[in-house]
PDB file of C-alpha atoms in Angstrom:
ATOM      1  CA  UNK K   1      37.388 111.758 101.804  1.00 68.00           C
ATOM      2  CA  UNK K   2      38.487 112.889 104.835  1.00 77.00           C
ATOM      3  CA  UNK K   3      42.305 112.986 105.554  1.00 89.00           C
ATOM      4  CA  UNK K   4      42.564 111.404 108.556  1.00 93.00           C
ATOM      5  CA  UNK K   5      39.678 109.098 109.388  1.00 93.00           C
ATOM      6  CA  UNK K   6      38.838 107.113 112.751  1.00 94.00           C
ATOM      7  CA  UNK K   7      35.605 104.645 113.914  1.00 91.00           C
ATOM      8  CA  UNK K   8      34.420 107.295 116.277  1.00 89.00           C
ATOM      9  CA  UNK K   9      33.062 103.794 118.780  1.00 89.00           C
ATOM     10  CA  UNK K  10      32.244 104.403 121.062  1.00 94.00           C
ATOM     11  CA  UNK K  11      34.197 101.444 122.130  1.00 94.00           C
ATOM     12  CA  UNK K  12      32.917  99.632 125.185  1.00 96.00           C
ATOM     13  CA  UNK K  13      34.982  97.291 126.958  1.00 97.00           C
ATOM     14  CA  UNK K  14      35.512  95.684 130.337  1.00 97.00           C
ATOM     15  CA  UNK K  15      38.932  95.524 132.073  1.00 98.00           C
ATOM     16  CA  UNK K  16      41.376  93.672 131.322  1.00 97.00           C
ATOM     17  CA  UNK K  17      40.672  93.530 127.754  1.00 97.00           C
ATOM     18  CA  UNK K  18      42.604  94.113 124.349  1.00 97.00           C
ATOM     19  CA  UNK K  19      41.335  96.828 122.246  1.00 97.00           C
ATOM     20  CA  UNK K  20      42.596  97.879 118.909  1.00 96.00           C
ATOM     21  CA  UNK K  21      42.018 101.299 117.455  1.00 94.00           C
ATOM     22  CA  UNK K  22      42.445 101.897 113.647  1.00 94.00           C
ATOM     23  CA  UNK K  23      43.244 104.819 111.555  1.00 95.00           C
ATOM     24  CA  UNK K  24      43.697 106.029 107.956  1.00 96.00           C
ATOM     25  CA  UNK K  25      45.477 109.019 105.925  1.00 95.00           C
ATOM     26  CA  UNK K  26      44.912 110.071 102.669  1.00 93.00           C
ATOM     27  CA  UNK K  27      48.220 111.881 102.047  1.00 90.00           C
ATOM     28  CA  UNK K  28      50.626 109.409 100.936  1.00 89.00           C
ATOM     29  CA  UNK K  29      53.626 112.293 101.801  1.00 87.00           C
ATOM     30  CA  UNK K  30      52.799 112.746 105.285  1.00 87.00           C
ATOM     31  CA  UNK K  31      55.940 111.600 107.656  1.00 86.00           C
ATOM     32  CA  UNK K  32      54.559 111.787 111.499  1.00 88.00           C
ATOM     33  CA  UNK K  33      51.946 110.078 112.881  1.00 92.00           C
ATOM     34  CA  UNK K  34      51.513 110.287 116.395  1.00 94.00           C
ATOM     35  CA  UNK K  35      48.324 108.983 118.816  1.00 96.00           C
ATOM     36  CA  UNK K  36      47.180 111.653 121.388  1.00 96.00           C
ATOM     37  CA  UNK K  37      44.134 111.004 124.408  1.00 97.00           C
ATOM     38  CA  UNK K  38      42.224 113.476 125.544  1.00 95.00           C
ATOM     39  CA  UNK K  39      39.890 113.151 128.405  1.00 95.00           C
ATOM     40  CA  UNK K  40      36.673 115.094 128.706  1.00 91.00           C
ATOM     41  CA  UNK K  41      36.938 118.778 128.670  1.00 88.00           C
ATOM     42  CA  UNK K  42      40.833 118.580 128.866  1.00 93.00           C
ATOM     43  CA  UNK K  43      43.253 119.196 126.175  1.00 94.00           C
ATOM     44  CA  UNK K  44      44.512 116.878 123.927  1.00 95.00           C
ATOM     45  CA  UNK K  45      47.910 114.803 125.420  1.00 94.00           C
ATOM     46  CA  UNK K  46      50.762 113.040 123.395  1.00 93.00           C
ATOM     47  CA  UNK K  47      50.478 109.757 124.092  1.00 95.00           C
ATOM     48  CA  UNK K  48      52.888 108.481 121.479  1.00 94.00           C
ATOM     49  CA  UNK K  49      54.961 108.452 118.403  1.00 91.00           C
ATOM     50  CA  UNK K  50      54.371 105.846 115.359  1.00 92.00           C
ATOM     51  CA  UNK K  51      57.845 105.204 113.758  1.00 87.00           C
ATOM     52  CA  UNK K  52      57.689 102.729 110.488  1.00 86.00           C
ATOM     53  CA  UNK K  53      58.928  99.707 112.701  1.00 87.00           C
ATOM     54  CA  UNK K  54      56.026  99.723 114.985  1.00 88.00           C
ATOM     55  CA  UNK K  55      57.156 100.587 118.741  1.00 93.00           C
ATOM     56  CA  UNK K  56      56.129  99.691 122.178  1.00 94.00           C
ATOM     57  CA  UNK K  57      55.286 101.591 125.328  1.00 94.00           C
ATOM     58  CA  UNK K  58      53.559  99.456 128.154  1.00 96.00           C
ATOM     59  CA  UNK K  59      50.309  98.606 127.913  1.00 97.00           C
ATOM     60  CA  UNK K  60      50.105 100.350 124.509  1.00 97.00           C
ATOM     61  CA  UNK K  61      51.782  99.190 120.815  1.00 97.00           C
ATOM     62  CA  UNK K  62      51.591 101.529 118.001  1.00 96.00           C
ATOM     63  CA  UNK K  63      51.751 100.040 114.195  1.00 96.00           C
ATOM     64  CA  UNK K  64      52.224 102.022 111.383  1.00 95.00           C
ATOM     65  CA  UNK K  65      51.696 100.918 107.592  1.00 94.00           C
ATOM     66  CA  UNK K  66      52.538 102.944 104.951  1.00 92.00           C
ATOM     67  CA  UNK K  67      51.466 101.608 101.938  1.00 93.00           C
ATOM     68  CA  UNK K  68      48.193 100.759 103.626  1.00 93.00           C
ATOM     69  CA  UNK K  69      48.258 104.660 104.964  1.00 94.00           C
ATOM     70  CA  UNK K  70      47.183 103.147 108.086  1.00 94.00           C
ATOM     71  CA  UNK K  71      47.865 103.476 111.424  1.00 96.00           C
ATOM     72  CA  UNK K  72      46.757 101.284 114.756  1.00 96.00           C
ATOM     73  CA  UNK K  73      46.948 101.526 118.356  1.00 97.00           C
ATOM     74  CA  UNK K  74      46.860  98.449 120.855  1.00 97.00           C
ATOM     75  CA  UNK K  75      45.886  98.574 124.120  1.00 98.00           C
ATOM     76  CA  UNK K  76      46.356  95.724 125.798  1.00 98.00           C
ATOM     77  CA  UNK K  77      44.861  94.708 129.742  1.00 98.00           C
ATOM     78  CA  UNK K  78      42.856  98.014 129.761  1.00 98.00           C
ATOM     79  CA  UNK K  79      42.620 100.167 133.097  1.00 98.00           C
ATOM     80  CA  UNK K  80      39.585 102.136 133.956  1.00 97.00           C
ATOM     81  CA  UNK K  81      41.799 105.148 133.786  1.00 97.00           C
ATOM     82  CA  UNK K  82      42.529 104.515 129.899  1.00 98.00           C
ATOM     83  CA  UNK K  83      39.001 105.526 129.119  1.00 98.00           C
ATOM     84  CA  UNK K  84      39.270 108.615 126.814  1.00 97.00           C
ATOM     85  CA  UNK K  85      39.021 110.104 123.403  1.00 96.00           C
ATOM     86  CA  UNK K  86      42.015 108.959 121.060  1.00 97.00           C
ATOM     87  CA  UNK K  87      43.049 111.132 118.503  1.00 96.00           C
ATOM     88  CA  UNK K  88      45.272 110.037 115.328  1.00 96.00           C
ATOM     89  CA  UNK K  89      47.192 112.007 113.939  1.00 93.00           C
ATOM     90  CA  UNK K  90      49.423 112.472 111.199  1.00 92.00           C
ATOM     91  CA  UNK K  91      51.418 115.821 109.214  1.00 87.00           C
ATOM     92  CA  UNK K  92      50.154 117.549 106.604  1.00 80.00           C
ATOM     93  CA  UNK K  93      53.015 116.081 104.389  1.00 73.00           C
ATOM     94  CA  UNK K  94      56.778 116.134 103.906  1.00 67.00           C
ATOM     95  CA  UNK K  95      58.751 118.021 106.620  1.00 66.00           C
ATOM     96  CA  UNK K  96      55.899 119.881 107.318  1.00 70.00           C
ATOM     97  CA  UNK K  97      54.881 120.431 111.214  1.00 76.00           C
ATOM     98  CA  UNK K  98      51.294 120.975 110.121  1.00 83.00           C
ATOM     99  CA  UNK K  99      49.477 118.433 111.739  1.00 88.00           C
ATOM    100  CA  UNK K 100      46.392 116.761 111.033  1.00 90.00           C
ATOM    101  CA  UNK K 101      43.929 115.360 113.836  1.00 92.00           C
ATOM    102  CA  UNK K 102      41.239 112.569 113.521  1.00 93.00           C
ATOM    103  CA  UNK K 103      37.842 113.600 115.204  1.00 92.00           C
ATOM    104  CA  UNK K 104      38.829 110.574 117.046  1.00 94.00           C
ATOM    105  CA  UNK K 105      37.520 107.162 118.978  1.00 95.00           C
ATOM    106  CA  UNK K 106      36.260 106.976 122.001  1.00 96.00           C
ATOM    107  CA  UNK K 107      36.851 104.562 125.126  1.00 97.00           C
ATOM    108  CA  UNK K 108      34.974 103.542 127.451  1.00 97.00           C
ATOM    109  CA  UNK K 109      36.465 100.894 129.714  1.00 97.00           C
ATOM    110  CA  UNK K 110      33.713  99.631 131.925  1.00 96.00           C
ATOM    111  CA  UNK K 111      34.548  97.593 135.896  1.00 95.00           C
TER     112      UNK K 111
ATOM    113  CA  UNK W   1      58.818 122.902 134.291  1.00 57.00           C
ATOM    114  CA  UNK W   2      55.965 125.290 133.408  1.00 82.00           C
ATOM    115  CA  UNK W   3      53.215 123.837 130.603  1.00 93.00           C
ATOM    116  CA  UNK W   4      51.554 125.981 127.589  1.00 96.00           C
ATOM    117  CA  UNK W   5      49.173 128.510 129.845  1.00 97.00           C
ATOM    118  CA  UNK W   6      46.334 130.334 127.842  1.00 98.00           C
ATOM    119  CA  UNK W   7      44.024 133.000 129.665  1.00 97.00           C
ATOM    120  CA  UNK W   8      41.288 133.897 129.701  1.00 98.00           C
ATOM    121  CA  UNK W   9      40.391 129.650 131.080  1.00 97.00           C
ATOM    122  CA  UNK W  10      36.490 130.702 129.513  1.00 97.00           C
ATOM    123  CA  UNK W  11      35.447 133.868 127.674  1.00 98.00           C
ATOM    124  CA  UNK W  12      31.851 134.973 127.228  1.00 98.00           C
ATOM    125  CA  UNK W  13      30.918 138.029 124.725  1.00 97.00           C
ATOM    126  CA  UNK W  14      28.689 139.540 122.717  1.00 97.00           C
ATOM    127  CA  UNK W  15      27.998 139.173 119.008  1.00 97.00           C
ATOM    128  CA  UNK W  16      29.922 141.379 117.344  1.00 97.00           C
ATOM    129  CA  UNK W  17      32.132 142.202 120.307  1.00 98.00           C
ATOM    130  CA  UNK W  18      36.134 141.604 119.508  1.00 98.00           C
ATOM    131  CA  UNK W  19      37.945 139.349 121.629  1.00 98.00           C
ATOM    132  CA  UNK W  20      41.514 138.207 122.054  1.00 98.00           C
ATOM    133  CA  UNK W  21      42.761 135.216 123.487  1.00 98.00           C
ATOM    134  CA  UNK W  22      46.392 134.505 124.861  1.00 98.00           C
ATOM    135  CA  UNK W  23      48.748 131.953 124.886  1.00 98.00           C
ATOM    136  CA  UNK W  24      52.204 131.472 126.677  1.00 96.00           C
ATOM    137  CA  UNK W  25      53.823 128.792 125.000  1.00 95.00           C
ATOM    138  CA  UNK W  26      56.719 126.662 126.819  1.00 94.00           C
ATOM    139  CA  UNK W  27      59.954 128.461 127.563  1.00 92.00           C
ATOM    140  CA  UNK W  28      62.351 127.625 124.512  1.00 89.00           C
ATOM    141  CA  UNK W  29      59.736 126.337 122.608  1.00 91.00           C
ATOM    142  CA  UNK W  30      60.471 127.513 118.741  1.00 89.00           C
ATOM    143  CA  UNK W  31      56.707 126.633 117.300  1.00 91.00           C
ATOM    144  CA  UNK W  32      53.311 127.638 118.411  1.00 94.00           C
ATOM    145  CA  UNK W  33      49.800 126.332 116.451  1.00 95.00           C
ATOM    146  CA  UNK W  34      46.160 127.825 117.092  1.00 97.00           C
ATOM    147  CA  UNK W  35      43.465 125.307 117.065  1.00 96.00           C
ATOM    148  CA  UNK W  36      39.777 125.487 117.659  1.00 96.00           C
ATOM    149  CA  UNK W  37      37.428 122.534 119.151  1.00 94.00           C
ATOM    150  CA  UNK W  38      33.735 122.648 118.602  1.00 91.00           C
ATOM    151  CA  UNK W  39      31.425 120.444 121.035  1.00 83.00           C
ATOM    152  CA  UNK W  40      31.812 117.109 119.840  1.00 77.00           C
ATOM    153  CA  UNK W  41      34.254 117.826 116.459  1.00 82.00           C
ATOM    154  CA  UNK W  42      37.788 117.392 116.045  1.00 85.00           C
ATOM    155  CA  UNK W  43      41.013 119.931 116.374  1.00 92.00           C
ATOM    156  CA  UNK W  44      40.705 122.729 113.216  1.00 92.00           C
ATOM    157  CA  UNK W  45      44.214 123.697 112.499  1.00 92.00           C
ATOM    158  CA  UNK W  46      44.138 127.503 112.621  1.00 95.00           C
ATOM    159  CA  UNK W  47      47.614 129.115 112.405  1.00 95.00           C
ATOM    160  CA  UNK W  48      51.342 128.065 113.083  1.00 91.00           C
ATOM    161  CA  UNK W  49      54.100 130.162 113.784  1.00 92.00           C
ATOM    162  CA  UNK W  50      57.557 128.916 113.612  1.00 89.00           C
ATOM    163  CA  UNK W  51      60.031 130.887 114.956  1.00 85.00           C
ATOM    164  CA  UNK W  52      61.530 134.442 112.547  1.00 84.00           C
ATOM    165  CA  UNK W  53      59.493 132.717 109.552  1.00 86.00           C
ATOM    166  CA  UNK W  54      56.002 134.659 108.052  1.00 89.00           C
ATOM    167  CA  UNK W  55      53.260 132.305 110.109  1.00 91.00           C
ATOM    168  CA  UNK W  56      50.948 129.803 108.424  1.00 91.00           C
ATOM    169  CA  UNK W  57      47.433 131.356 108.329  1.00 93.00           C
ATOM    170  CA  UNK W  58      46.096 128.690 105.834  1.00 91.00           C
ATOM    171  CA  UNK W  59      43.488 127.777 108.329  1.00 92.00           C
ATOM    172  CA  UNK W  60      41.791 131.066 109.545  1.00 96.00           C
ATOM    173  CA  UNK W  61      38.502 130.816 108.391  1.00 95.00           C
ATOM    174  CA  UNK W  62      37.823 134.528 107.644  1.00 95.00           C
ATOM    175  CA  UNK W  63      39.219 137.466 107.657  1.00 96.00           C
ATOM    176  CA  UNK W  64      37.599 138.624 110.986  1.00 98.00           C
ATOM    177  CA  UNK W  65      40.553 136.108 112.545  1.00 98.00           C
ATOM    178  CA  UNK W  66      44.102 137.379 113.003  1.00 97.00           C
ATOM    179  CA  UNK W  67      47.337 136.005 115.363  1.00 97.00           C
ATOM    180  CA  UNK W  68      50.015 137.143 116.258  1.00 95.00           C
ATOM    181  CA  UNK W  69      53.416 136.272 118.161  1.00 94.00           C
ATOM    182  CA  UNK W  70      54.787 138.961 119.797  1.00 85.00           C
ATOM    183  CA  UNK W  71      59.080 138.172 120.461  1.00 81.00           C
ATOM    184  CA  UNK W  72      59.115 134.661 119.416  1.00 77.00           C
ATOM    185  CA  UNK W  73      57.017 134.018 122.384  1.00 90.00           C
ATOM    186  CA  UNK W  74      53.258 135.289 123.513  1.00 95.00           C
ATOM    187  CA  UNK W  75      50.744 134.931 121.020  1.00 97.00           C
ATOM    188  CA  UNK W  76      47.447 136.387 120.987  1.00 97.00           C
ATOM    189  CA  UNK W  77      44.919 135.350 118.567  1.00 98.00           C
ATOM    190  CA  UNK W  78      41.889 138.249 118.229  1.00 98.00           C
ATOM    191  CA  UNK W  79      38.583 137.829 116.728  1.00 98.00           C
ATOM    192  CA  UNK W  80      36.690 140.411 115.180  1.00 98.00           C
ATOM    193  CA  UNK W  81      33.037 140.751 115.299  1.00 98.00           C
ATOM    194  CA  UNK W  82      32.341 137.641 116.610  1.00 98.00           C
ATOM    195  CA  UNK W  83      29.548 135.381 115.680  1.00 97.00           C
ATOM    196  CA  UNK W  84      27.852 132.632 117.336  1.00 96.00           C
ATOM    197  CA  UNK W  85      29.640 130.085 115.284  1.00 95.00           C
ATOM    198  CA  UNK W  86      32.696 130.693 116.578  1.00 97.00           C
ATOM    199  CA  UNK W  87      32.024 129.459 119.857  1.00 97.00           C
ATOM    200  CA  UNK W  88      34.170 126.808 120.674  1.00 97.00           C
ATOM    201  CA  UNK W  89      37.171 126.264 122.803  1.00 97.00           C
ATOM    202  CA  UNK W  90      40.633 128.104 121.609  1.00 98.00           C
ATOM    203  CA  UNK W  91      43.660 125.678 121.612  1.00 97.00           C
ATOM    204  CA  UNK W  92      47.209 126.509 121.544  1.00 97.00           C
ATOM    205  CA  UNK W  93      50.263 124.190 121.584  1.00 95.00           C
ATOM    206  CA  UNK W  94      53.715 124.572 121.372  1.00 94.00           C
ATOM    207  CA  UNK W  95      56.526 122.357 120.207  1.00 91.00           C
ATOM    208  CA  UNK W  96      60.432 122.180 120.107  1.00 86.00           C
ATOM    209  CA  UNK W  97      61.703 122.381 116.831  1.00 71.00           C
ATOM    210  CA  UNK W  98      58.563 121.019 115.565  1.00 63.00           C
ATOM    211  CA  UNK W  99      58.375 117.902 117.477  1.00 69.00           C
ATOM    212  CA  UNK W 100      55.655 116.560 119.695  1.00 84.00           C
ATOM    213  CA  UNK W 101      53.342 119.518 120.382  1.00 90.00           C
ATOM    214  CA  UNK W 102      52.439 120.210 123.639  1.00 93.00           C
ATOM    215  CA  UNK W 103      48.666 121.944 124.327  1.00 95.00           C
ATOM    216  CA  UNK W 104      47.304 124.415 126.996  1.00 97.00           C
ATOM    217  CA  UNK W 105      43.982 124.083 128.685  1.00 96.00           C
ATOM    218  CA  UNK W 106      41.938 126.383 126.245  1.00 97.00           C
ATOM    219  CA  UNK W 107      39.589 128.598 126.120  1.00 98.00           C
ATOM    220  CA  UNK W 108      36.617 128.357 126.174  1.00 97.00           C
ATOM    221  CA  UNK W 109      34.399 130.966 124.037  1.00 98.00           C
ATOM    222  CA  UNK W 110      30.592 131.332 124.139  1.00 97.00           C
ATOM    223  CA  UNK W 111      28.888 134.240 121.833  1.00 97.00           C
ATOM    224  CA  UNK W 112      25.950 135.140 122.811  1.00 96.00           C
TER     225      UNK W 112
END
């Protein structure tokens, strides 16, 4: 089993729509979970922390479920601009700044 | 302020050839992490420095792979010998107190 796993999509979907992105971990002591982008050829960019009581930025909602070891990312009234790879991922476990990343999902958000 | 630079931006060599790769992490920045990205795959963790302690190598994948981190700053991560496998593009990051790491633009390697 992989430890971090992600639907690779691709995910095609027009503008203006919601689209939820999923995500599991197999090590139950792992502590951060973040979701990163990263656009063709470029390096990977935070796009946000997952704390345990879900948390909001914009467009985007992360939710984060431990006893699942799950993770999701909402993007609600996509932009053409939010097309990208989106990478999960969590620490290697405890305090550990080891971290982990999904081969992640990719976006394509068509006009 | 000034991001994570790496140099050379793309690298071509010869199998068998050595080659070293730099990285100048953020100013301040206590943590710096190696990763490699093959066409199409995801991030392979391959070292981790964290400030005065001995670095994580658990994810070097052979011996002919070595990093160091010269003054709690500059890293430079050398390959030995290299093979056509290990083409791929070189990522390094850096983080503050090992928070939210921060990457540089890669590079790019191609053994021919």
């Amino acid at each position: 089993r992989k430890e971090v796993e992600q639907d690779p999509g691709p995910f095609n979907v027009p503008e203006g729509a919601t689209v939820a992105f999923n995500c599991t971990y197999s090590n139950s002591a792992s502590q951060s979970f973040f979701w990163y982008r990263q656009d063709c050829r470029k390096e990977p960019k935070l796009l946000m922390s997952v704390y345990s009581s879900g948390n909001e930025d914009g467009r985007f909602t992360a939710q984060l479920n431990r006893a699942s070891q799950y993770i999701s990312l909402l993007i609600r009234d996509s932009k053409l601009s939010d097309s990208a790879t989106y990478l999960c991922v969590v620490n290697y476990g405890g305090a550990t700044n080891k971290l982990i990343f999904g081969t992640g999902t990719l976006l394509a958000v068509q006009p | 302020g000034a991001g994570v630079s790496q140099s050379p931006s793309n690298k071509v060599t010869e199998k068998g050839k050595d080659v070293e790769l730099r990285c100048d992490p953020i100013s301040g920045h206590t943590a710096l992490y190696w990763y490699r990205q093959s066409l199409g795959q995801g991030l392979e963790f391959l070292i981790y420095f964290q400030g005065n302690s001995a670095p994580d190598k658990s994810g070097l994948p052979s011996d002919r792979f070595s990093a160091e981190r010269t003054g709690g700053s500059v890293s430079t991560l050398t390959i030995q010998r290299t093979q056509q496998e290990d083409s791929a593009v070189y990522l390094c990051a850096s983080s503050l107190q090992g928070l939210e790491q921060y990457f540089g633009p890669g590079t790019r390697l191609t053994v021919t």
